[in-house]
Structures are given as structure tokens and as C-alpha cells.
CSV table of C-alpha atoms and ligand atoms in Angstrom, one decimal:
chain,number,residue,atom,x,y,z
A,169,UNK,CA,-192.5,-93.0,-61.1
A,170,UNK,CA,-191.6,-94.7,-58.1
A,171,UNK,CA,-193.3,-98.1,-57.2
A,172,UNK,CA,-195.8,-96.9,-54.1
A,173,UNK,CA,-195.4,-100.6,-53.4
A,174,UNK,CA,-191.9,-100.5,-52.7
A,175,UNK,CA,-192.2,-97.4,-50.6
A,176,UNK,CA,-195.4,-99.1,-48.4
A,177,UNK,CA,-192.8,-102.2,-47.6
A,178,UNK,CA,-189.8,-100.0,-46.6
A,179,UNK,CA,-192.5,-98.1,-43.9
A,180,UNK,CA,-193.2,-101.5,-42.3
A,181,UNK,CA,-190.3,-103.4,-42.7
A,182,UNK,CA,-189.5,-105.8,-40.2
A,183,UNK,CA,-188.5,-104.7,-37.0
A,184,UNK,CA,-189.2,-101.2,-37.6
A,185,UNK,CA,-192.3,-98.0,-37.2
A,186,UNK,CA,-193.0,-95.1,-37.8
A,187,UNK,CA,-192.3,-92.0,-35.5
A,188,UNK,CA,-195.4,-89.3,-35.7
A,189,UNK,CA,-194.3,-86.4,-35.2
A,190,UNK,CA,-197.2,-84.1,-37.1
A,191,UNK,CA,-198.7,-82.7,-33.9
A,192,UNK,CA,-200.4,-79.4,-35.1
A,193,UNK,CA,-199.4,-76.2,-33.9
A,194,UNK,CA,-201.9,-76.2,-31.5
A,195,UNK,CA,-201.5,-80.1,-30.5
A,196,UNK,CA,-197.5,-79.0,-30.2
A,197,UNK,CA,-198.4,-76.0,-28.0
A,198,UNK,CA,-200.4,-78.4,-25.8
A,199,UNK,CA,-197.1,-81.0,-25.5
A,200,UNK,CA,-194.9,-78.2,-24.9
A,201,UNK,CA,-197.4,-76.4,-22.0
A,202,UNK,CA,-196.8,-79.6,-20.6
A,203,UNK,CA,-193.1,-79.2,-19.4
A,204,UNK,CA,-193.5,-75.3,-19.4
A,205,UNK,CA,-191.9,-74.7,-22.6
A,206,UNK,CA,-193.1,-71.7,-25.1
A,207,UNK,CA,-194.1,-73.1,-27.8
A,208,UNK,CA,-191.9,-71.1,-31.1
A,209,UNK,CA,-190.7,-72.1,-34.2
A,210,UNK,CA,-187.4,-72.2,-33.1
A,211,UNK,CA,-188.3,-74.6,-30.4
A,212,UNK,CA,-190.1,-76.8,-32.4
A,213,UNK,CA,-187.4,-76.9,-35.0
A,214,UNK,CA,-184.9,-77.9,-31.8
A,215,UNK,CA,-187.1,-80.6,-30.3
A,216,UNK,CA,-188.0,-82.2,-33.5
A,217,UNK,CA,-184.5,-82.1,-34.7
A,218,UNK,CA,-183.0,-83.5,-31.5
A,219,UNK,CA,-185.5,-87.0,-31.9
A,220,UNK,CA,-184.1,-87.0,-35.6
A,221,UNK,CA,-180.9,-86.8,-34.8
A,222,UNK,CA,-181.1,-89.8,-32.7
A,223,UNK,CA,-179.4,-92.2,-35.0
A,224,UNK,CA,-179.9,-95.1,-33.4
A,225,UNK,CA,-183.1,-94.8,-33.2
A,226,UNK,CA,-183.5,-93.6,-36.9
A,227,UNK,CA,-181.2,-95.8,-38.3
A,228,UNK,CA,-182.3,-99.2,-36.4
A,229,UNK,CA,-186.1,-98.4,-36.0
A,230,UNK,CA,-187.8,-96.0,-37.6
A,231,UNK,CA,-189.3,-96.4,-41.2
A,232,UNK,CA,-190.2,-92.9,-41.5
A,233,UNK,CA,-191.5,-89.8,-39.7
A,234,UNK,CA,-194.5,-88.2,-40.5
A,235,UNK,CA,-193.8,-84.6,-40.3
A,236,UNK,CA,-195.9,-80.9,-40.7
A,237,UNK,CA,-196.1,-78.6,-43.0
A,238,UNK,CA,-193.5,-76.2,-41.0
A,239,UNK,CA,-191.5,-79.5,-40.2
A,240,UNK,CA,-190.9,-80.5,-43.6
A,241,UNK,CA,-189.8,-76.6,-44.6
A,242,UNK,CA,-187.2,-76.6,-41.6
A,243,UNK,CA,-183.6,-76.7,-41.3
A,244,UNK,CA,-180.9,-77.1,-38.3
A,245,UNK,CA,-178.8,-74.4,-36.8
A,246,UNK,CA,-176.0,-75.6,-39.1
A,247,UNK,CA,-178.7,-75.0,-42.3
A,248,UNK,CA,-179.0,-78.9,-42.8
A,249,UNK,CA,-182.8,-79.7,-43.9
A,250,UNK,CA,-184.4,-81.8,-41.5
A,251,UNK,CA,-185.9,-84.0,-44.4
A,252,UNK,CA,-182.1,-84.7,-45.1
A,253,UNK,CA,-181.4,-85.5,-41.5
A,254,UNK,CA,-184.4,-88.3,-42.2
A,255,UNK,CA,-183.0,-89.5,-45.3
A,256,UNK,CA,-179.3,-89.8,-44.3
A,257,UNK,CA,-181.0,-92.1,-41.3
A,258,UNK,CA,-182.2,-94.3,-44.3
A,259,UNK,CA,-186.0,-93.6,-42.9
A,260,UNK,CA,-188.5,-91.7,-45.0
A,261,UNK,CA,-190.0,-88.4,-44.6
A,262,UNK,CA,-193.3,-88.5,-44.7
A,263,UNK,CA,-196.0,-84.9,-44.5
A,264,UNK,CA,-199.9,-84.9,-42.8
A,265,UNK,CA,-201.7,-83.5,-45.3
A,266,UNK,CA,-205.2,-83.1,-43.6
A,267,UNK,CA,-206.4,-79.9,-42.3
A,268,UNK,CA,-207.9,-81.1,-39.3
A,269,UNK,CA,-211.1,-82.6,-38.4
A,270,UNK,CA,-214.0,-80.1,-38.0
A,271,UNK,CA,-217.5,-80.3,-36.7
A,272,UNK,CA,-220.0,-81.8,-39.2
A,273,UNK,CA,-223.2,-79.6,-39.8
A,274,UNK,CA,-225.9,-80.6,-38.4
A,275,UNK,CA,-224.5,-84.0,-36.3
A,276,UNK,CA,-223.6,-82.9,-32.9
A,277,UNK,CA,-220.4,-84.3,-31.6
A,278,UNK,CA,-219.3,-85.6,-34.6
A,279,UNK,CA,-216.6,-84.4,-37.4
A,280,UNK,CA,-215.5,-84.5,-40.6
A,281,UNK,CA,-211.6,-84.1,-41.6
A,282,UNK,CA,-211.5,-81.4,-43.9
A,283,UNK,CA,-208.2,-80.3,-46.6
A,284,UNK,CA,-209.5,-82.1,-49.9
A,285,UNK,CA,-209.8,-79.1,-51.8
A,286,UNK,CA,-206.0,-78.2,-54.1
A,287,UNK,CA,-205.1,-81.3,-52.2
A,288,UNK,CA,-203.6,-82.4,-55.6
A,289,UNK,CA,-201.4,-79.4,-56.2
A,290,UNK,CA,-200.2,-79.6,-52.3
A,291,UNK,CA,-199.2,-83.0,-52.8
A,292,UNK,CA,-197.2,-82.3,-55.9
A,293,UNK,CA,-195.8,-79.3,-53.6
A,294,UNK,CA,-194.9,-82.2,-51.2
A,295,UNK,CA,-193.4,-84.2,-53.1
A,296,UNK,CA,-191.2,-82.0,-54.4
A,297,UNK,CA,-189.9,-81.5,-50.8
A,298,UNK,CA,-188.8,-85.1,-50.1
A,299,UNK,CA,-192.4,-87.1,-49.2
A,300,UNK,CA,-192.8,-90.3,-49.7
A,301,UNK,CA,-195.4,-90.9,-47.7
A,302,UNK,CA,-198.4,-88.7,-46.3
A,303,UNK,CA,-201.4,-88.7,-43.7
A,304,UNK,CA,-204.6,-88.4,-43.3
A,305,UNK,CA,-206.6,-88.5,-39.8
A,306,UNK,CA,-209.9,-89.2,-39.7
A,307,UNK,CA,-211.9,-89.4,-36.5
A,308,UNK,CA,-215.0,-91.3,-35.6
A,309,UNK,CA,-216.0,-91.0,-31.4
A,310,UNK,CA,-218.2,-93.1,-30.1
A,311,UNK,CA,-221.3,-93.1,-27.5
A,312,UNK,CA,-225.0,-94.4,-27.1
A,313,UNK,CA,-226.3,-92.6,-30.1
A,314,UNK,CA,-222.6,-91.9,-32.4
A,315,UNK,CA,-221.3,-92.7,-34.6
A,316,UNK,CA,-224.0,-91.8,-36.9
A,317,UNK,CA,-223.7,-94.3,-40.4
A,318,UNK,CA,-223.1,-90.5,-41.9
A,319,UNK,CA,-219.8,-89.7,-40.0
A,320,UNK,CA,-218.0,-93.1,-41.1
A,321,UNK,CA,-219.5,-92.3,-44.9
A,322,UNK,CA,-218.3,-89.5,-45.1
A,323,UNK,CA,-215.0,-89.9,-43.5
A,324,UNK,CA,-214.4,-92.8,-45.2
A,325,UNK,CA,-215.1,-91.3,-48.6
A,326,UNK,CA,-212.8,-88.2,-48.1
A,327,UNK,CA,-210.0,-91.0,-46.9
A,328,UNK,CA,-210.8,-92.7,-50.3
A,329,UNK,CA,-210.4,-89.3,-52.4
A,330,UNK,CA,-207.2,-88.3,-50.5
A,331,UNK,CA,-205.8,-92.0,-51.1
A,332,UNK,CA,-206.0,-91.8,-54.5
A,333,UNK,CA,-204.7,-88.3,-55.0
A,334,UNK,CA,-201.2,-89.2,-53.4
A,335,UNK,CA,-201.1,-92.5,-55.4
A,336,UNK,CA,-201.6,-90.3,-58.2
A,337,UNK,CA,-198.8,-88.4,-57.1
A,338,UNK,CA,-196.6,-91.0,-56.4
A,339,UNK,CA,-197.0,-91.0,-52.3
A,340,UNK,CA,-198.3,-93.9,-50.2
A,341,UNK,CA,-201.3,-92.8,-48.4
A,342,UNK,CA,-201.3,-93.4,-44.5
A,343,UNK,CA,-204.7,-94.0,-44.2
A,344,UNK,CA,-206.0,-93.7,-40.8
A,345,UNK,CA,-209.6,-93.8,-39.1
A,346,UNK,CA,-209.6,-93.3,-35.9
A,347,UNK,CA,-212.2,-95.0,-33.4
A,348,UNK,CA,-211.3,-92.5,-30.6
A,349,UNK,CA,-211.1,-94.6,-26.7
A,350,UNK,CA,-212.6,-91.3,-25.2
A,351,UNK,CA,-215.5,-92.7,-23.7
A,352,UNK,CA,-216.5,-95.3,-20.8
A,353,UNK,CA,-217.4,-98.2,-23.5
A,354,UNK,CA,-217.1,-101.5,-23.7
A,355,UNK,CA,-214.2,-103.2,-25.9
A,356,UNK,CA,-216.9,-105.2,-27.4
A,357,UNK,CA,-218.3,-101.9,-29.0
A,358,UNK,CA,-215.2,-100.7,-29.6
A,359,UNK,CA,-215.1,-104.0,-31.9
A,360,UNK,CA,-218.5,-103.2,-33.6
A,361,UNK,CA,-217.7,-99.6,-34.3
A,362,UNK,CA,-214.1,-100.2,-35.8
A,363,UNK,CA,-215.6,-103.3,-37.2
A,364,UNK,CA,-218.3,-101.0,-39.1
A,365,UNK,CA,-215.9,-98.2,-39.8
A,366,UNK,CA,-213.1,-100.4,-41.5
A,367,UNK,CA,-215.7,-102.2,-44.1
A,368,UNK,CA,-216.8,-99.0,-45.1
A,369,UNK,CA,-213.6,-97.4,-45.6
A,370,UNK,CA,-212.1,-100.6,-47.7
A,371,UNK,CA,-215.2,-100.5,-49.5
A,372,UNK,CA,-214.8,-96.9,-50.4
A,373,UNK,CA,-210.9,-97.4,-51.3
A,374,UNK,CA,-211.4,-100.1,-54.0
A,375,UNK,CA,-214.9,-97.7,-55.3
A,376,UNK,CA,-211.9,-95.0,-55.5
A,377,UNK,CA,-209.4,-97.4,-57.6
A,378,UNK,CA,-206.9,-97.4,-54.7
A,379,UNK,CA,-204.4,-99.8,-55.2
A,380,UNK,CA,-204.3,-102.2,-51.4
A,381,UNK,CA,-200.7,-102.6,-52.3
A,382,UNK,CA,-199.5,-99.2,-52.3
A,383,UNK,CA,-201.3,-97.8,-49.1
A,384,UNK,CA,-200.3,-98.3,-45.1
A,385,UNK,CA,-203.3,-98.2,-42.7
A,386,UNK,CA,-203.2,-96.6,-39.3
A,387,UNK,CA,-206.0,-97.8,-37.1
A,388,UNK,CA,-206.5,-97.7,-33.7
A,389,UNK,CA,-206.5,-101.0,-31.6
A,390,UNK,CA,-209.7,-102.7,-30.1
A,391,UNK,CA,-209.9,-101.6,-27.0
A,392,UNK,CA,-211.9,-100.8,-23.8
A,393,UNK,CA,-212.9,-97.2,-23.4
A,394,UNK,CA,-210.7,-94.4,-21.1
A,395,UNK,CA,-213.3,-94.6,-18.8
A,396,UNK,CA,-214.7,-98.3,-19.0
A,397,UNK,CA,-214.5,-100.1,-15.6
A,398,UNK,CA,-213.5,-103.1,-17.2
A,399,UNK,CA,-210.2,-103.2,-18.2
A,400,UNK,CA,-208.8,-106.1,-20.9
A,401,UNK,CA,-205.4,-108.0,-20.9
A,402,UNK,CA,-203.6,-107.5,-23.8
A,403,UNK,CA,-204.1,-111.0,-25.2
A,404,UNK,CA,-207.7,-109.9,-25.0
A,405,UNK,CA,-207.4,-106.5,-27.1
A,406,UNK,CA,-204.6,-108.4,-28.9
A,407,UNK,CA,-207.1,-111.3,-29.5
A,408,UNK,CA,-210.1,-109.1,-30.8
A,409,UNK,CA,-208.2,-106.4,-32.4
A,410,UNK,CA,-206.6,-109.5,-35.0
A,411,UNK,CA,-209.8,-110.6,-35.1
A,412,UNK,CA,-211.4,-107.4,-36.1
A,413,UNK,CA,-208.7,-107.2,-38.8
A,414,UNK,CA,-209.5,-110.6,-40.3
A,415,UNK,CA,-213.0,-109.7,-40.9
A,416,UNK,CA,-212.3,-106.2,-42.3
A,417,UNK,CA,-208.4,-105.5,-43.7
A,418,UNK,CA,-207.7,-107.0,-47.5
A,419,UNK,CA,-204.6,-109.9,-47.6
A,420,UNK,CA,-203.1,-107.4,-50.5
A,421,UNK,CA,-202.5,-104.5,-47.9
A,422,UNK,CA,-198.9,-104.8,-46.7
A,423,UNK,CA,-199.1,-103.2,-43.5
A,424,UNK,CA,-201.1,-101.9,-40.3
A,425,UNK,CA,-199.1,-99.3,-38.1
A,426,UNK,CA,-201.5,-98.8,-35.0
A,427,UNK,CA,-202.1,-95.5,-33.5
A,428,UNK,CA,-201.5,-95.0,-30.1
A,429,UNK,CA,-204.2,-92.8,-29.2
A,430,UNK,CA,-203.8,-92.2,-25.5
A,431,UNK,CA,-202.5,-95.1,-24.3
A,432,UNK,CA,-199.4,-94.6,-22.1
A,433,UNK,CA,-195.9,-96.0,-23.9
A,434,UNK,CA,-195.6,-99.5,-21.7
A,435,UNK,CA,-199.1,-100.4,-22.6
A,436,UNK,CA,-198.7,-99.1,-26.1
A,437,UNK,CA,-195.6,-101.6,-26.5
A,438,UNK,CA,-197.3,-104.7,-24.4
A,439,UNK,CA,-200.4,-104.8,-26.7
A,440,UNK,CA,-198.1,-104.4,-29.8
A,441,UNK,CA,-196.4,-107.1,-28.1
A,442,UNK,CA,-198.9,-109.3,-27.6
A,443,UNK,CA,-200.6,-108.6,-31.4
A,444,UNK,CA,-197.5,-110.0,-32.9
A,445,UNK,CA,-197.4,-112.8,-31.2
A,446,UNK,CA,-200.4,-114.2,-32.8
A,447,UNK,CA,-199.3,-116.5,-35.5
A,448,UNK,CA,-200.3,-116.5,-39.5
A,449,UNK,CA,-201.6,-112.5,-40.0
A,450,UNK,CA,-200.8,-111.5,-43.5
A,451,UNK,CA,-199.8,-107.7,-42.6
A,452,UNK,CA,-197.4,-106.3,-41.2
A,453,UNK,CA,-198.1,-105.4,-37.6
A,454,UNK,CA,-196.1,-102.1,-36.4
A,455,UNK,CA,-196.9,-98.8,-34.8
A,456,UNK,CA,-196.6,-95.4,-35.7
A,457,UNK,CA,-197.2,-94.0,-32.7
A,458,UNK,CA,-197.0,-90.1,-31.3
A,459,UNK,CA,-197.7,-89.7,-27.5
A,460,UNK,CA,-195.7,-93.8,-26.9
A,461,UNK,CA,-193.1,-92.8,-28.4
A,462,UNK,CA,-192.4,-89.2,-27.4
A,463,UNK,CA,-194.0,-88.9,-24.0
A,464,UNK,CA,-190.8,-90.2,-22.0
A,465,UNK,CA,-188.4,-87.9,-24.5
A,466,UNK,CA,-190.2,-84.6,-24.1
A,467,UNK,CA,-190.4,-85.0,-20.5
A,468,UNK,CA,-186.6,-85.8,-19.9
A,469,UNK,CA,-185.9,-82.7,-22.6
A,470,UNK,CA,-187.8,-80.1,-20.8
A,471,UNK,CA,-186.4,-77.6,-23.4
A,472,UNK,CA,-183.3,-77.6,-22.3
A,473,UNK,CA,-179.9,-77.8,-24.0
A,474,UNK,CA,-178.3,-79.8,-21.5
A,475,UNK,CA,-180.6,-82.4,-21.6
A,476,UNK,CA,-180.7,-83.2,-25.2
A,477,UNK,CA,-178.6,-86.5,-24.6
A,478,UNK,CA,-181.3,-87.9,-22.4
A,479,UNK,CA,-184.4,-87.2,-24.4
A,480,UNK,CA,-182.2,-88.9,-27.5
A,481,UNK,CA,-181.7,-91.8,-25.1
A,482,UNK,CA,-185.6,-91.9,-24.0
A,483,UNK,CA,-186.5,-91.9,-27.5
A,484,UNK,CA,-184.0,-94.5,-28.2
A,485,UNK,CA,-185.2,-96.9,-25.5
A,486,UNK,CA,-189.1,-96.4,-26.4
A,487,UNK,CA,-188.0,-96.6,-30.4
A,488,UNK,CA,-186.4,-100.0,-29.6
A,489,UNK,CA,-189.2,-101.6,-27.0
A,490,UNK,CA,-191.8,-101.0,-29.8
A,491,UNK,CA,-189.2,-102.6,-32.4
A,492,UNK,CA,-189.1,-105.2,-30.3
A,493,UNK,CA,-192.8,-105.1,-30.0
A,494,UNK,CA,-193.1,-106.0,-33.6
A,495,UNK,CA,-191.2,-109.2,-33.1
A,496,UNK,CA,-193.2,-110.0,-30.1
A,497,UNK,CA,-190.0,-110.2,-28.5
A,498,UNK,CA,-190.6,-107.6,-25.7
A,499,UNK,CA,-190.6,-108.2,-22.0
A,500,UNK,CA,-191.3,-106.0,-19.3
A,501,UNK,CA,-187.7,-106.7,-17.3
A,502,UNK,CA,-186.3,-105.0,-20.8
A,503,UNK,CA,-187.9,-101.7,-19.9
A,504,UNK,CA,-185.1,-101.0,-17.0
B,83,LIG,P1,-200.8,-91.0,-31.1
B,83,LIG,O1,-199.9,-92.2,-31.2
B,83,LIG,O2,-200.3,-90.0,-30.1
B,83,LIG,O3,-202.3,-91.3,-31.0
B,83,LIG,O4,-200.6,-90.1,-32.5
B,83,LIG,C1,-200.6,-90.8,-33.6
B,83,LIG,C2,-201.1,-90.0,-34.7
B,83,LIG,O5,-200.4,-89.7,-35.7
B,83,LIG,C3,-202.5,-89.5,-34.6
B,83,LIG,O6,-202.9,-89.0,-35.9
């Protein structure tokens, strides 16, 4: 069986993160309205295959792609499997294996990510198609009266179930809980509610016989609300989201790979930034980041063949700032 240990290191090795690239087909659909492009298989196949085809990207950045259920099934024009094209990168293919997070009954505006049922024989399936790696998404929103102590219990327990189902099977478990920034909050609430959500969910993980070592966590960081008037430097989220960590995140877990949950890219890479550059953490500290890493890449692709060389480039230039990020080696002047 291969050592989930092993695999966990390799997706935050130093210097490198992880490209998301799971959007659903509706989440897709929304990226792809944005530049007026239909969104068909064919076209997703391209787009996808374009930013993984990027080799310097791949080979000097990325850890590993998480991928969708079509993704990991699809090949190039030329018939090459785009797991391969990962592979031959030296990153890891990785597959989101939730099925989406649904309204819980009963608690209004809150959800519940759903897919554990013949999540066992899927990941098998999964495996068998090149994962090393898989995802699961859970999401907790926050206002006056949410989250309810229910929401983060029972998100928190299906994250458990799902982690030890893919150790079972051999895959590191991405486990992610998401404290969402919709919302005019403050960051110190933001604290509080990742603060809460994290205990649970590390409590849960060990009641599930999860082993820390083999499992990558994606959080999002501490932050100030979308719509809070106040609006922290990144040594403050920086500051408190370490902090949060410290109080919450086992020694034994080799790696945190932040969402980056609507920030835009440049503030995405200058709170990474300033993360690592607080001393003596015992993680890891890299991203694995969807919108900050693909926002510039779609936009200069606009579905269009001739423009394939610039969205590698984009792609290339945000891949390296948030490599850079990891080191706490990135300046603003290195963005031109
Ligand atoms: P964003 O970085 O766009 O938040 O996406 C990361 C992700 O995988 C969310 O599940």
C-alpha cells in the first residue's frame, strides 16, 4: 500500500501548492459565462488541459491538481489522459469526491456536504484512475445567529467518515472546512468561528482513527468579512490566522494548503506571503487555491486557440508568486 505519509509531504513540499481545479459543472459554467464562453465538455477538457500542460508551472510548483469526476476520465485531442499529463509533470492527480453541500433540514441558511453513501467503492473506482489524493468541501457561513453548534457537528463528522475512507483506500484526504468571508463580520469572529470549527473537526478525526500524518488540511485564512468596513493588513490576518492554527491544528499534521475563497490573486499571494514569514510553525504553509490561481489565466484565454500561450504564461506567473509565497519571498515589484 502506499505510505499516505509519503504522499501528504510530496503535496506540500517546499516551494510548491496545489492547483484546484474541481469547479463543478455548474461552478465551471459560472467561470466560463464569465468570458462568454459555452460551457461543453470539449471546452472544459481544452481549458483544463492547456493549465496542465503548462510545464513550468507543473513541473516547478504545483504538487498536485485536484480534479472532477469528468476531469479525471478525460483525455487530449492527441488521446493522452490528462492524469498522465499530471504525472509526467511529477505532480499528483488528485479527485473531489463530495457531492456538494446541500441545505440542512430544518436550519435555515445552513448546509451539510453530502456524498458519503458508496463513498468507499468510488474511492476504490478513483484510485484505480490515478488518485492519490482527494477532497472534501465542507462549508460553515457565518452571521448573528450561524453557525449553529449542529452545522460544524455534523460537517465535521462527515469530514471525519470521508477521512478515514480514503486512508482506508490508500488516498490522503484534503480535508477542508470552510468558514465562508461572505458576510460583513469582523476578523475577530472570523477567529472564533474557525477557532470553534477546527477543534471540533480534529476532535472528530482522531474519534474516527484518522491518522494526522497522512491527511492535508484546507482551511480558509482568518479574515475580515467581504463586506466588513474594516479591512486587516496581512500581518494582521497573517498574525491571527497562525495564531488560530496554534490553538487548534495537531504538530503531527504535515501540511495546511489555504483556500482562497474569494480573495483576488495579489491579496491571496501577500497574506500567504506574510503567513510564512512568521517563524517556528510546525506545518507546512501552502495554498491550493482555485479563483488565485486561475482568475488571470481564464481571462487572458477567453476560449480562444490563439491565446493559449498567454493563459499558460498567466498561470505560470500566479503559480510562481504563490511558490514564492510559501517562502515568504514575494514582493509586490515581482508581480510586473
Ligand atoms: P478557491 O481558492 O477559489 O476558494 O477554491 C478552492 C477550492 O478548492 C474550494 O473548494
Amino acid at each position: 500500500m502506499t505510505d499516505i505519509n509519503e504522499i501528504a509531504k510530496k503535496m506540500v513540499a517546499p516551494g510548491k501548492g496545489i492547483l484546484a481545479a474541481d469547479e463543478s459543472s455548474g461552478t465551471i459554467k459560472k467561470r466560463f459565462d464569465s468570458i462568454n464562453v459555452e460551457s461543453t465538455e470539449d471546452n472544459r477538457m481544452n481549458y483544463r488541459r492547456i493549465l496542465f500542460e503548462t510545464e513550468e508551472a507543473m513541473k516547478n510548483y504545483i504538487s498536485g491538481v485536484i480534479l472532477f469526476d469528468e476531469t479525471i476520465r478525460q483525455s487530449n485531442k492527441e488521446g493522452k489522459k490528462l492524469v498522465d499529463i499530471i504525472s509526467e509533470a511529477g505532480s499528483l492527480p488528485g479527485i473531489k469526491v463530495d457531492m456538494g453541500a446541500k441545505e440542512l433540514a430544518m436550519m435555515s441558511g445552513e448546509t451539510v456536504t453530502e456524498g458519503l453513501d458508496g463513498l468507499r467503492e468510488r474511492l476504490e473506482e478513483y484510485s484505480s484512475l490515478g488518485a492519490k489524493f482527494a477532497k472534501w468541501r465542507a462549508v460553515i457561513a457565518i452571521s448573528d445567529e450561524i453557525p449553529s453548534p449542529l452545522c460544524i457537528d455534523t460537517n465535521s463528522h462527515a469530514l471525519a467518515r470521508y477521512s478515514a475512507l480514503c486512508q482506508e483506500a490508500g488516498i490522503v484526504p484534503i480535508v477542508e472546512p470552510e468558514v465562508l468571508m461572505d458576510g460583513s463580520h469582523s476578523i475577530e469572529r472570523c477567529y472564533e468561528v474557525t477557532k470553534n470549527t477546527l477543534t471540533k473537526v480534529f476532535d472528530d478525526l482522531v474519534k474516527h482513527k484518522v491518522d494526522l500524518t497522512g491527511i492535508c488540511l484546507k482551511p480558509n485564512m482568518v479574515i475580515d468579512g467581504k463586506d466588513s468596513s474594516k479591512k486587516s493588513s496581512p500581518e494582521e490576518i497573517a498574525n491571527m490566522t497562525v495564531n488560530c492554527f496554534k490553538e487548534t491544528v495537531p504538530s503531527e499534521v504535515p501540511g495546511i494548503v489555504f483556500l482562497s475563497g474569494g480573495q483576488s490573486e495579489v491579496e491571496a499571494t501577500e497574506n500567504l506571503n506574510a503567513i510564512n514569514k512568521i517563524e517556528g510553525t510546525p506545518w507546512n504553509l501552502s495554498f491550493s487555491y482555485g479563483r488565485a490561481l486561475q482568475a488571470s489565466a481564464l481571462q487572458a484565454w477567453q476560449g480562444l486557440q490563439e491565446n493559449e500561450e498567454e493563459c499558460s504564461k498567466a498561470f505560470s506567473h500566479r503559480a510562481k508568486m504563490n511558490s514564492l509565497a510559501t517562502k515568504g519571498m514575494w514582493t509586490k515589484d515581482q508581480e510586473n
